CSV table of C-alpha atoms in Angstrom, one decimal:
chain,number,residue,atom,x,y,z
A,197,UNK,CA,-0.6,1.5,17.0
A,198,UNK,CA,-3.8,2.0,18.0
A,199,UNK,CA,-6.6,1.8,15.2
A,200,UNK,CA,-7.8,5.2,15.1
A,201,UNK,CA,-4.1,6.5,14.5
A,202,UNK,CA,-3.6,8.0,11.1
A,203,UNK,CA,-0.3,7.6,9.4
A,204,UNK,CA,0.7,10.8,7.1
A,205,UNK,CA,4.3,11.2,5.2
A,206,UNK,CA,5.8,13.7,3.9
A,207,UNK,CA,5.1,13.6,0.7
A,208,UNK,CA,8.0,15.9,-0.8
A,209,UNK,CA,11.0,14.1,2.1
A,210,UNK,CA,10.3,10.8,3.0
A,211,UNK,CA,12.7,10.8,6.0
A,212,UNK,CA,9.9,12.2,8.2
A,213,UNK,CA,6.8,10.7,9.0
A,214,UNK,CA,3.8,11.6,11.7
A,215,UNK,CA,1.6,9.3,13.3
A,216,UNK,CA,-1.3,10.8,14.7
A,217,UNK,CA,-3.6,9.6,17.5
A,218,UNK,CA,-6.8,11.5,19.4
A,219,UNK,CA,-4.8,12.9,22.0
A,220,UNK,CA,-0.8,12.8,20.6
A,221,UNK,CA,1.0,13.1,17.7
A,222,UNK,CA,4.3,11.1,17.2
A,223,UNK,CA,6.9,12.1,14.5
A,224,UNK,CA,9.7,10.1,13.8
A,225,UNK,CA,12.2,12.0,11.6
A,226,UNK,CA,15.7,11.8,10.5
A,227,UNK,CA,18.7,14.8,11.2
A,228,UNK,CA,22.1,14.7,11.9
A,229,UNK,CA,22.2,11.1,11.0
A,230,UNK,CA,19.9,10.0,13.9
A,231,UNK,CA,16.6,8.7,13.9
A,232,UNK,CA,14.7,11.0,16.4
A,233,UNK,CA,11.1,10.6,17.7
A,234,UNK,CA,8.9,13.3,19.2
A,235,UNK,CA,5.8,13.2,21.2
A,236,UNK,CA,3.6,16.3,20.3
A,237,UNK,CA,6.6,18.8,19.7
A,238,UNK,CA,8.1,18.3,22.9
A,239,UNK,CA,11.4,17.0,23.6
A,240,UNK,CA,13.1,14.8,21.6
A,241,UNK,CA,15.0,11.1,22.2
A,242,UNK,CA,17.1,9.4,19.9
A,243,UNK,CA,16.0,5.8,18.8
A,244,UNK,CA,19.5,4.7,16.4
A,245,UNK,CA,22.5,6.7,15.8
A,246,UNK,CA,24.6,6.4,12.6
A,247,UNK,CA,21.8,6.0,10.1
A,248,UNK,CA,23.2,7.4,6.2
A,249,UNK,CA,19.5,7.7,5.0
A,250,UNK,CA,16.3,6.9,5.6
A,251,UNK,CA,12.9,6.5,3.7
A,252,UNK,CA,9.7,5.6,5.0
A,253,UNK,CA,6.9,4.2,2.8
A,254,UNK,CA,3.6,3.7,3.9
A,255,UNK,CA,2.2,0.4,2.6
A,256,UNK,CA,-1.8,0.7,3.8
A,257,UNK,CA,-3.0,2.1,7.1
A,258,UNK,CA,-1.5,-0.8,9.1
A,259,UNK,CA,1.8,-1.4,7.6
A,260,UNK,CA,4.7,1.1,7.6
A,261,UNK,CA,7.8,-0.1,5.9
A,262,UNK,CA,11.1,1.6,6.8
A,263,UNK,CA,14.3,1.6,4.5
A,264,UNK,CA,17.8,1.8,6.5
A,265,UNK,CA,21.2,2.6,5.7
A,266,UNK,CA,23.3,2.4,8.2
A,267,UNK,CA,27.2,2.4,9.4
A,268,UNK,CA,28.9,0.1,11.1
């Protein structure tokens, strides 16, 4: 991540989170038990497939922690 990216969670559903840089935002957010990440609105690709839940906490402005549950 670049180090003038900001880091914002949602503060009421922690399954999404946006990072946001000068020129891009990136959300990573979970639905239909997928992972999916987004590049400023458009299109959409799936990074992991059969995720139960997700929660993502942010720890300070360089550390994102990311809880998994997953099936196998």
């Amino acid at each position: 991540m670049r180090k003038n990216s900001r880091i914002i969670e949602n503060g009421i559903r922690k399954n999404k989170i946006v990072i946001k840089n000068n020129d891009k935002d990136i959300v990573y957010e979970y639905k239909n038990n997928k992972i999916i990440k987004s590049v400023n609105g458009n299109g959409n690709i799936t990074i992991l497939n059969n995720v139960k839940s997700v929660e993502f906490n942010i720890i300070n402005y360089e550390t994102l922690k990311v809880n998994l549950n997953i099936t196998l």
